[in-house]
Every structure is written in structure tokens, then in C-alpha cells.
Tab-separated table of C-alpha atoms in Angstrom:
chain	number	residue	atom	x	y	z
A	1	MET	CA	-26.777	44.671	-0.419
A	2	ARG	CA	-27.659	43.296	-3.870
A	3	ILE	CA	-26.157	45.325	-6.714
A	4	ALA	CA	-26.599	44.880	-10.466
A	5	ILE	CA	-24.077	46.362	-12.890
A	6	TYR	CA	-25.851	47.082	-16.175
A	7	GLY	CA	-22.923	47.121	-18.590
A	8	ALA	CA	-19.767	45.381	-17.363
A	9	GLY	CA	-17.308	47.195	-19.628
A	10	GLY	CA	-14.347	49.279	-18.518
A	11	VAL	CA	-16.285	51.286	-15.924
A	12	GLY	CA	-18.979	48.825	-14.869
A	13	GLY	CA	-16.568	45.910	-14.877
A	14	TYR	CA	-14.168	47.729	-12.581
A	15	TYR	CA	-16.812	48.739	-10.039
A	16	GLY	CA	-18.528	45.375	-10.209
A	17	GLY	CA	-15.165	43.736	-9.647
A	18	VAL	CA	-14.146	45.725	-6.582
A	19	LEU	CA	-17.640	45.440	-5.051
A	20	ALA	CA	-17.581	41.661	-5.539
A	21	ARG	CA	-14.078	41.497	-4.049
A	22	ALA	CA	-15.417	43.369	-0.995
A	23	GLY	CA	-18.037	40.662	-0.509
A	24	TYR	CA	-21.154	42.293	-1.960
A	25	ASP	CA	-23.773	40.332	-3.891
A	26	VAL	CA	-22.987	41.604	-7.394
A	27	SER	CA	-24.542	40.555	-10.700
A	28	LEU	CA	-23.015	41.685	-13.989
A	29	LEU	CA	-24.990	42.257	-17.169
A	30	ALA	CA	-22.679	41.679	-20.115
A	31	ARG	CA	-22.833	40.116	-23.547
A	32	GLY	CA	-20.920	38.239	-26.220
A	33	ALA	CA	-17.355	37.030	-25.759
A	34	HIS	CA	-16.914	39.211	-22.667
A	35	LEU	CA	-19.814	37.455	-20.926
A	36	GLU	CA	-18.602	34.002	-21.921
A	37	ALA	CA	-15.091	34.740	-20.626
A	38	ILE	CA	-16.460	35.954	-17.272
A	39	ARG	CA	-18.577	32.824	-16.946
A	40	ALA	CA	-15.677	30.565	-17.815
A	41	SER	CA	-12.776	32.150	-15.946
A	42	GLY	CA	-14.162	34.952	-13.793
A	43	LEU	CA	-13.610	38.696	-14.119
A	44	SER	CA	-9.951	39.725	-14.096
A	45	VAL	CA	-9.095	43.277	-13.019
A	46	ARG	CA	-5.624	44.732	-13.511
A	47	SER	CA	-5.085	47.961	-11.602
A	48	PRO	CA	-2.313	50.089	-10.116
A	49	GLY	CA	-4.021	49.297	-6.805
A	50	GLY	CA	-3.524	45.561	-7.268
A	51	ASP	CA	-4.644	42.820	-9.653
A	52	PHE	CA	-7.376	40.348	-8.743
A	53	VAL	CA	-9.926	37.894	-10.121
A	54	VAL	CA	-13.535	37.548	-8.918
A	55	ARG	CA	-16.411	35.329	-9.970
A	56	PRO	CA	-19.637	37.332	-9.692
A	57	ALA	CA	-22.860	36.150	-11.289
A	58	ALA	CA	-22.951	37.199	-14.948
A	59	THR	CA	-25.770	37.079	-17.480
A	60	ASP	CA	-27.280	38.887	-20.453
A	61	ASP	CA	-30.815	38.515	-19.079
A	62	PRO	CA	-31.983	40.895	-16.295
A	63	ALA	CA	-34.853	38.502	-15.504
A	64	ARG	CA	-32.281	35.980	-14.240
A	65	ILE	CA	-31.180	38.496	-11.612
A	66	GLY	CA	-34.491	39.878	-10.386
A	67	PRO	CA	-35.044	42.915	-8.147
A	68	VAL	CA	-31.949	44.392	-6.505
A	69	ASP	CA	-31.183	47.181	-4.055
A	70	ALA	CA	-29.179	49.252	-6.548
A	71	VAL	CA	-28.494	49.278	-10.276
A	72	ILE	CA	-25.350	50.973	-11.574
A	73	VAL	CA	-25.880	51.728	-15.267
A	74	ALA	CA	-22.517	51.888	-17.023
A	75	VAL	CA	-23.292	51.377	-20.702
A	76	LYS	CA	-22.390	53.786	-23.476
A	77	SER	CA	-25.024	56.341	-24.322
A	78	MET	CA	-26.107	54.635	-27.567
A	79	HIS	CA	-27.227	51.626	-25.508
A	80	LEU	CA	-29.528	53.541	-23.140
A	81	ALA	CA	-32.584	52.608	-25.192
A	82	ALA	CA	-31.757	48.924	-24.719
A	83	VAL	CA	-31.363	49.496	-20.983
A	84	CYS	CA	-34.795	51.143	-20.873
A	85	GLY	CA	-36.249	48.086	-22.555
A	86	GLY	CA	-34.549	45.583	-20.258
A	87	ILE	CA	-34.230	47.104	-16.800
A	88	ALA	CA	-37.726	46.344	-15.451
A	89	PRO	CA	-36.902	42.926	-13.863
A	90	LEU	CA	-34.199	44.580	-11.739
A	91	LEU	CA	-36.568	47.108	-10.181
A	92	GLY	CA	-38.110	46.662	-6.772
A	93	ALA	CA	-40.198	49.187	-4.869
A	94	ASP	CA	-37.108	50.913	-3.399
A	95	THR	CA	-34.407	50.161	-5.974
A	96	LEU	CA	-31.944	53.005	-6.604
A	97	VAL	CA	-30.807	53.389	-10.224
A	98	VAL	CA	-27.605	55.375	-10.729
A	99	PRO	CA	-26.237	56.116	-14.224
A	100	MET	CA	-22.465	56.505	-14.507
A	101	LEU	CA	-22.203	57.752	-18.071
A	102	ASN	CA	-20.192	60.616	-19.490
A	103	GLY	CA	-23.029	62.854	-20.702
A	104	VAL	CA	-25.312	65.176	-18.749
A	105	ASP	CA	-28.735	63.691	-19.421
A	106	ALA	CA	-28.550	59.902	-19.015
A	107	HIS	CA	-30.866	60.096	-16.003
A	108	GLU	CA	-33.473	61.840	-18.155
A	109	ALA	CA	-33.230	59.121	-20.814
A	110	LEU	CA	-33.737	56.423	-18.170
A	111	LEU	CA	-36.547	58.198	-16.335
A	112	PRO	CA	-39.503	56.808	-18.360
A	113	ALA	CA	-38.410	53.221	-17.700
A	114	VAL	CA	-37.281	53.681	-14.104
A	115	GLY	CA	-39.678	56.206	-12.609
A	116	ARG	CA	-38.874	59.291	-10.552
A	117	SER	CA	-39.040	57.442	-7.210
A	118	ARG	CA	-36.137	55.138	-8.194
A	119	MET	CA	-34.067	57.510	-10.312
A	120	GLY	CA	-30.775	58.757	-8.977
A	121	LYS	CA	-27.954	60.775	-10.499
A	122	GLY	CA	-24.293	59.885	-10.558
A	123	LEU	CA	-20.900	60.228	-12.145
A	124	THR	CA	-17.517	58.583	-11.975
A	125	ARG	CA	-13.923	59.520	-12.722
A	126	ILE	CA	-11.728	56.642	-13.854
A	127	ILE	CA	-9.745	55.552	-16.907
A	128	SER	CA	-10.395	51.873	-17.538
A	129	GLU	CA	-11.168	49.614	-20.455
A	130	VAL	CA	-11.893	46.062	-21.521
A	131	ALA	CA	-8.389	44.861	-22.402
A	132	ALA	CA	-9.679	41.477	-23.607
A	133	PRO	CA	-12.832	39.423	-23.001
A	134	GLY	CA	-13.205	38.973	-19.261
A	135	GLN	CA	-10.346	41.366	-18.495
A	136	ILE	CA	-10.622	44.938	-17.182
A	137	ARG	CA	-7.576	47.204	-17.231
A	138	HIS	CA	-7.645	50.190	-14.879
A	139	VAL	CA	-5.174	52.540	-16.564
A	140	GLY	CA	-5.130	55.442	-14.136
A	141	VAL	CA	-6.969	58.106	-12.147
A	142	GLU	CA	-7.993	57.237	-8.604
A	143	PRO	CA	-11.568	55.868	-8.883
A	144	TYR	CA	-14.155	58.403	-7.725
A	145	VAL	CA	-17.955	58.244	-7.614
A	146	ALA	CA	-20.488	60.950	-6.759
A	147	LEU	CA	-24.174	60.109	-6.467
A	148	ALA	CA	-27.445	61.396	-5.053
A	149	GLU	CA	-31.180	61.146	-5.446
A	150	TRP	CA	-32.885	62.769	-8.434
A	151	ASP	CA	-33.301	66.017	-6.493
A	152	GLY	CA	-29.735	65.938	-5.193
A	153	SER	CA	-30.723	64.797	-1.725
A	154	ARG	CA	-29.099	62.234	0.531
A	155	THR	CA	-31.172	59.236	1.646
A	156	ARG	CA	-30.661	55.899	3.358
A	157	ARG	CA	-30.321	54.015	0.071
A	158	VAL	CA	-27.867	56.589	-1.305
A	159	ASP	CA	-25.788	56.310	1.864
A	160	SER	CA	-25.874	52.507	1.593
A	161	LEU	CA	-24.445	52.529	-1.938
A	162	VAL	CA	-21.840	55.152	-1.024
A	163	ALA	CA	-20.811	53.035	1.979
A	164	ALA	CA	-20.528	49.908	-0.208
A	165	LEU	CA	-18.312	51.717	-2.706
A	166	ARG	CA	-16.116	53.084	0.072
A	167	ASP	CA	-15.885	49.604	1.555
A	168	ALA	CA	-14.673	48.463	-1.879
A	169	GLY	CA	-11.877	51.061	-1.825
A	170	VAL	CA	-13.560	53.711	-3.985
A	171	ASP	CA	-13.561	57.421	-3.130
A	172	ALA	CA	-17.346	57.915	-3.063
A	173	GLU	CA	-19.497	60.761	-1.764
A	174	VAL	CA	-22.765	62.664	-1.964
A	175	PRO	CA	-21.678	66.039	-3.381
A	176	PRO	CA	-23.197	69.362	-2.318
A	177	ASP	CA	-24.624	69.847	-5.851
A	178	ILE	CA	-24.917	66.721	-8.013
A	179	ASP	CA	-25.946	68.690	-11.119
A	180	ALA	CA	-22.899	70.948	-10.892
A	181	ALA	CA	-20.712	67.875	-10.390
A	182	ILE	CA	-22.161	66.181	-13.493
A	183	TRP	CA	-21.686	69.306	-15.618
A	184	LEU	CA	-18.128	69.813	-14.355
A	185	LYS	CA	-17.276	66.296	-15.446
A	186	PHE	CA	-19.012	66.913	-18.787
A	187	LEU	CA	-16.945	70.082	-19.236
A	188	PHE	CA	-13.831	67.963	-18.783
A	189	VAL	CA	-14.545	64.763	-20.707
A	190	CYS	CA	-16.402	66.372	-23.605
A	191	SER	CA	-13.660	68.936	-24.173
A	192	VAL	CA	-10.736	66.547	-23.723
A	193	GLY	CA	-12.378	63.798	-25.776
A	194	GLY	CA	-13.398	66.147	-28.566
A	195	VAL	CA	-10.143	68.093	-28.873
A	196	CYS	CA	-7.909	65.027	-28.549
A	197	GLY	CA	-10.167	63.172	-30.992
A	198	ALA	CA	-9.933	65.976	-33.545
A	199	CYS	CA	-6.151	66.209	-33.048
A	200	ARG	CA	-5.828	62.413	-33.177
A	201	MET	CA	-3.305	62.593	-30.355
A	202	PRO	CA	-3.184	61.513	-26.701
A	203	LEU	CA	-3.504	64.017	-23.903
A	204	GLY	CA	0.198	64.742	-23.394
A	205	PRO	CA	0.961	66.457	-26.712
A	206	VAL	CA	-2.421	68.225	-26.775
A	207	ARG	CA	-1.959	69.825	-23.354
A	208	THR	CA	1.681	70.735	-24.059
A	209	LEU	CA	1.393	72.530	-27.406
A	210	PRO	CA	0.218	76.134	-26.746
A	211	GLU	CA	-2.198	76.188	-29.689
A	212	SER	CA	-4.036	72.958	-28.802
A	213	ARG	CA	-3.952	73.801	-25.080
A	214	ALA	CA	-5.696	77.103	-25.853
A	215	LEU	CA	-8.278	75.237	-27.946
A	216	LEU	CA	-8.944	72.892	-25.043
A	217	ARG	CA	-9.457	75.817	-22.685
A	218	ARG	CA	-11.872	77.492	-25.123
A	219	ALA	CA	-13.869	74.263	-25.440
A	220	MET	CA	-14.202	74.105	-21.658
A	221	ALA	CA	-15.272	77.737	-21.436
A	222	GLU	CA	-18.051	77.067	-23.956
A	223	ILE	CA	-19.530	74.298	-21.809
A	224	ALA	CA	-19.276	76.424	-18.674
A	225	ALA	CA	-21.348	79.058	-20.492
A	226	VAL	CA	-23.896	76.461	-21.631
A	227	ALA	CA	-24.200	75.118	-18.080
A	228	ALA	CA	-24.846	78.605	-16.717
A	229	ALA	CA	-27.498	79.208	-19.373
A	230	HIS	CA	-29.252	76.025	-18.239
A	231	GLY	CA	-29.282	77.174	-14.627
A	232	VAL	CA	-26.351	75.110	-13.381
A	233	SER	CA	-23.857	77.092	-11.320
A	234	LEU	CA	-20.319	75.838	-11.713
A	235	GLN	CA	-17.516	77.153	-9.539
A	236	ASP	CA	-15.953	80.371	-10.828
A	237	ASP	CA	-12.643	78.636	-11.477
A	238	ALA	CA	-14.199	75.566	-13.152
A	239	VAL	CA	-12.129	75.900	-16.330
A	240	ALA	CA	-8.895	76.505	-14.410
A	241	PHE	CA	-9.701	73.542	-12.154
A	242	ALA	CA	-10.348	71.315	-15.185
A	243	MET	CA	-7.134	72.433	-16.888
A	244	ASN	CA	-5.158	71.726	-13.731
A	245	THR	CA	-6.769	68.284	-13.644
A	246	VAL	CA	-5.734	67.719	-17.266
A	247	ASP	CA	-2.129	68.212	-16.169
A	248	THR	CA	-2.392	65.389	-13.615
A	249	PHE	CA	-3.597	62.742	-16.082
A	250	PRO	CA	-1.221	60.271	-17.772
A	251	ALA	CA	0.370	61.788	-20.883
A	252	GLU	CA	-0.603	58.723	-22.896
A	253	GLY	CA	-4.226	58.942	-21.742
A	254	THR	CA	-7.045	58.835	-24.293
A	255	SER	CA	-10.802	59.053	-23.884
A	256	SER	CA	-13.257	56.321	-24.831
A	257	LEU	CA	-14.629	58.655	-27.521
A	258	GLN	CA	-11.190	59.024	-29.049
A	259	ARG	CA	-10.451	55.304	-28.902
A	260	ASP	CA	-13.765	54.417	-30.558
A	261	ILE	CA	-13.255	56.935	-33.355
A	262	ALA	CA	-9.726	55.645	-33.970
A	263	ALA	CA	-11.025	52.068	-34.055
A	264	GLY	CA	-13.776	52.945	-36.527
A	265	VAL	CA	-16.606	51.829	-34.228
A	266	PRO	CA	-19.672	53.828	-33.111
A	267	SER	CA	-18.779	56.362	-30.428
A	268	GLU	CA	-20.582	58.670	-28.002
A	269	LEU	CA	-20.015	61.705	-30.211
A	270	ASP	CA	-23.725	62.548	-30.210
A	271	ALA	CA	-23.965	62.433	-26.403
A	272	TRP	CA	-20.776	64.442	-25.873
A	273	THR	CA	-19.915	67.027	-28.509
A	274	GLY	CA	-23.308	66.786	-30.178
A	275	ALA	CA	-25.030	67.417	-26.855
A	276	ALA	CA	-22.830	70.439	-26.161
A	277	VAL	CA	-23.837	71.918	-29.504
A	278	ARG	CA	-27.556	71.119	-29.077
A	279	LEU	CA	-27.753	72.357	-25.500
A	280	GLY	CA	-25.911	75.510	-26.496
A	281	ALA	CA	-28.331	76.149	-29.339
A	282	THR	CA	-31.309	75.561	-27.032
A	283	ALA	CA	-29.994	78.196	-24.607
A	284	GLY	CA	-28.803	80.623	-27.276
A	285	VAL	CA	-25.113	80.111	-26.437
A	286	ALA	CA	-22.606	79.908	-29.288
A	287	THR	CA	-20.325	76.850	-29.262
A	288	PRO	CA	-17.937	77.386	-32.197
A	289	VAL	CA	-15.215	75.030	-30.942
A	290	HIS	CA	-17.571	72.131	-30.244
A	291	SER	CA	-19.512	72.818	-33.452
A	292	PHE	CA	-16.273	72.570	-35.427
A	293	ILE	CA	-15.181	69.380	-33.628
A	294	HIS	CA	-18.596	67.820	-34.212
A	295	ALA	CA	-18.438	68.640	-37.928
A	296	VAL	CA	-14.904	67.244	-38.212
A	297	LEU	CA	-15.669	63.957	-36.437
A	298	LEU	CA	-19.185	63.377	-37.763
A	299	PRO	CA	-18.200	61.831	-41.144
A	300	SER	CA	-16.159	59.070	-39.499
A	301	GLU	CA	-18.936	58.564	-36.933
A	302	MET	CA	-21.534	58.147	-39.658
A	303	GLN	CA	-19.308	55.712	-41.521
A	304	ALA	CA	-18.846	53.667	-38.336
A	305	ARG	CA	-22.626	53.533	-37.901
A	306	GLY	CA	-23.134	52.373	-41.476
């Protein structure tokens, strides 16, 4: 199975690394110093599950890879337009394209460039980052991937990618409802990233202090209401489930949104908190917590974007 990883950062680099270690034909799309380090010394992955180095093909030009069986898109949301402009050489007649971003509408952004017949849906749960050029650090959370076709169905090509990920040691599945799974993850990451970003603190203190814990719960409840208004049925205990999950994460854990804001670089604020506010407004659902967080973080976001 030939697999292209479009965006070999913390998420894409990890999955590309473990798939290459398992013997799959993996090509990484990266850029800059990260790409040069991979070409020179391979891709190094440090993980609680074991450290390793692999040497997959790496390039910044999709045309050098050509059509593949599956494309895992793992860029940040602000780079989706660039993916749309560059993905064509990777697409064959039966290529499956699976976005693994943190928002709820990456598949819709990719659809014009990919086409409905190739477009899948997916999500991942993992905390990982680029520790240095050519080096991926898996901080915590057992890697998990859910994916399906655009309509949520299970097909041969979906099963093939799930099997490859499982072979690579990843907990992968086709969930009963891919849309509900994507929104449940959005409920979690958007709320945790936004509240922790506004508090400028890692997860441990935020979940421990009663006032900030209550704020986190309210943020999650807002997204559950927005999801319902958009016709997505989350489990009745979705907020309680997400809060229980919060308690299992490392106390020092931070989201990519929070790290980007702290570093003064462009973040996914628009695709996370901004999307929660916009989607709430579209459905007539009030989102006071996310609206406040968006207003608080927007000045630093605009400064980072110049």
C-alpha cells in the first residue's frame, strides 16, 4: 500500500514514521529545515512506546511522489488552501484522502480539489510535536485514528488503511458515526485549547481549579448544543465523557493552539474557537464562552499574522 503523508509535523510525522517502520511505502511531504533534516538523517520518533528512526521518501513536491493509494492530510487548517493547490499529483482513480485535522470541516475544504469519490473523513487523538527538525516527540495519549468514507460507510480502501494503521501499532477503527466522532473530538480540543489558551496555563491547573473547570465544562456544553443544531447526535453524556478524558491527560499537556499562541506564531484559532462561534451563529445557538475566548485571543492572533 502506497501512502502519502501531506504534512509531516507532529501528527503526520508520527503516523508516517510508524507506518514506514511497519514496512509500508510511505512518502512524506514536508518543507524547510524539517525536510532537509529528514533527507539527511531520517525521521526520528521519540515515544513512550519506543524510540526509532526511519528513512521514508521525503519531498516538498507532490509530483515527485505521484498517485498513491491513500493520502493522510495532517497540516494545520491555515494550510488547507495550499494542499488544495498541490494535491492533484497524488490522486489516482481510487485514492482515499483522509484529513486528520482538529476542526470539523476540513473534508469540506478539501472537497473541491479531491472530489466526492475520493474524499474520506477522519480524526486522530494524539499529543505529539516537532521537537526539532527531523525529530517527532510523542508526548502522550495512546494514538487513535477513526476514519470512513464521506458518507460514513466502510469500504475496501477504508479497511486497507485501517489495517495498515493497526499493523503499525495504532488503535484504528471505522466508527459507527464518523460525524459524531469528529464533533466529539472538536468538543474536546476546541474547549481545552481555548480555555487553556485564555488561561495561559497547562491542563493540570485548569482542570483542578473549580472556576476554570466549570468554564471548561460550559465551553463543551456549548459545542454539544451547536452539534445538535447542525443535526449531529452526540452521546447524551458527551460532556461528562470529555471531562473524564481531560482527567486522564498529562497535567503538563498543552494543545497546539495554546503552544502557537504562546510562541507568537499563527494558530488555528479561526478553525477552532472561531468555527464554534460561526457555526453557533449559523444555527442560532449562543456561544458566550467561545465568543469571549475568541475575542480575548484574537488580538495576539492578528499580531502573529501581521
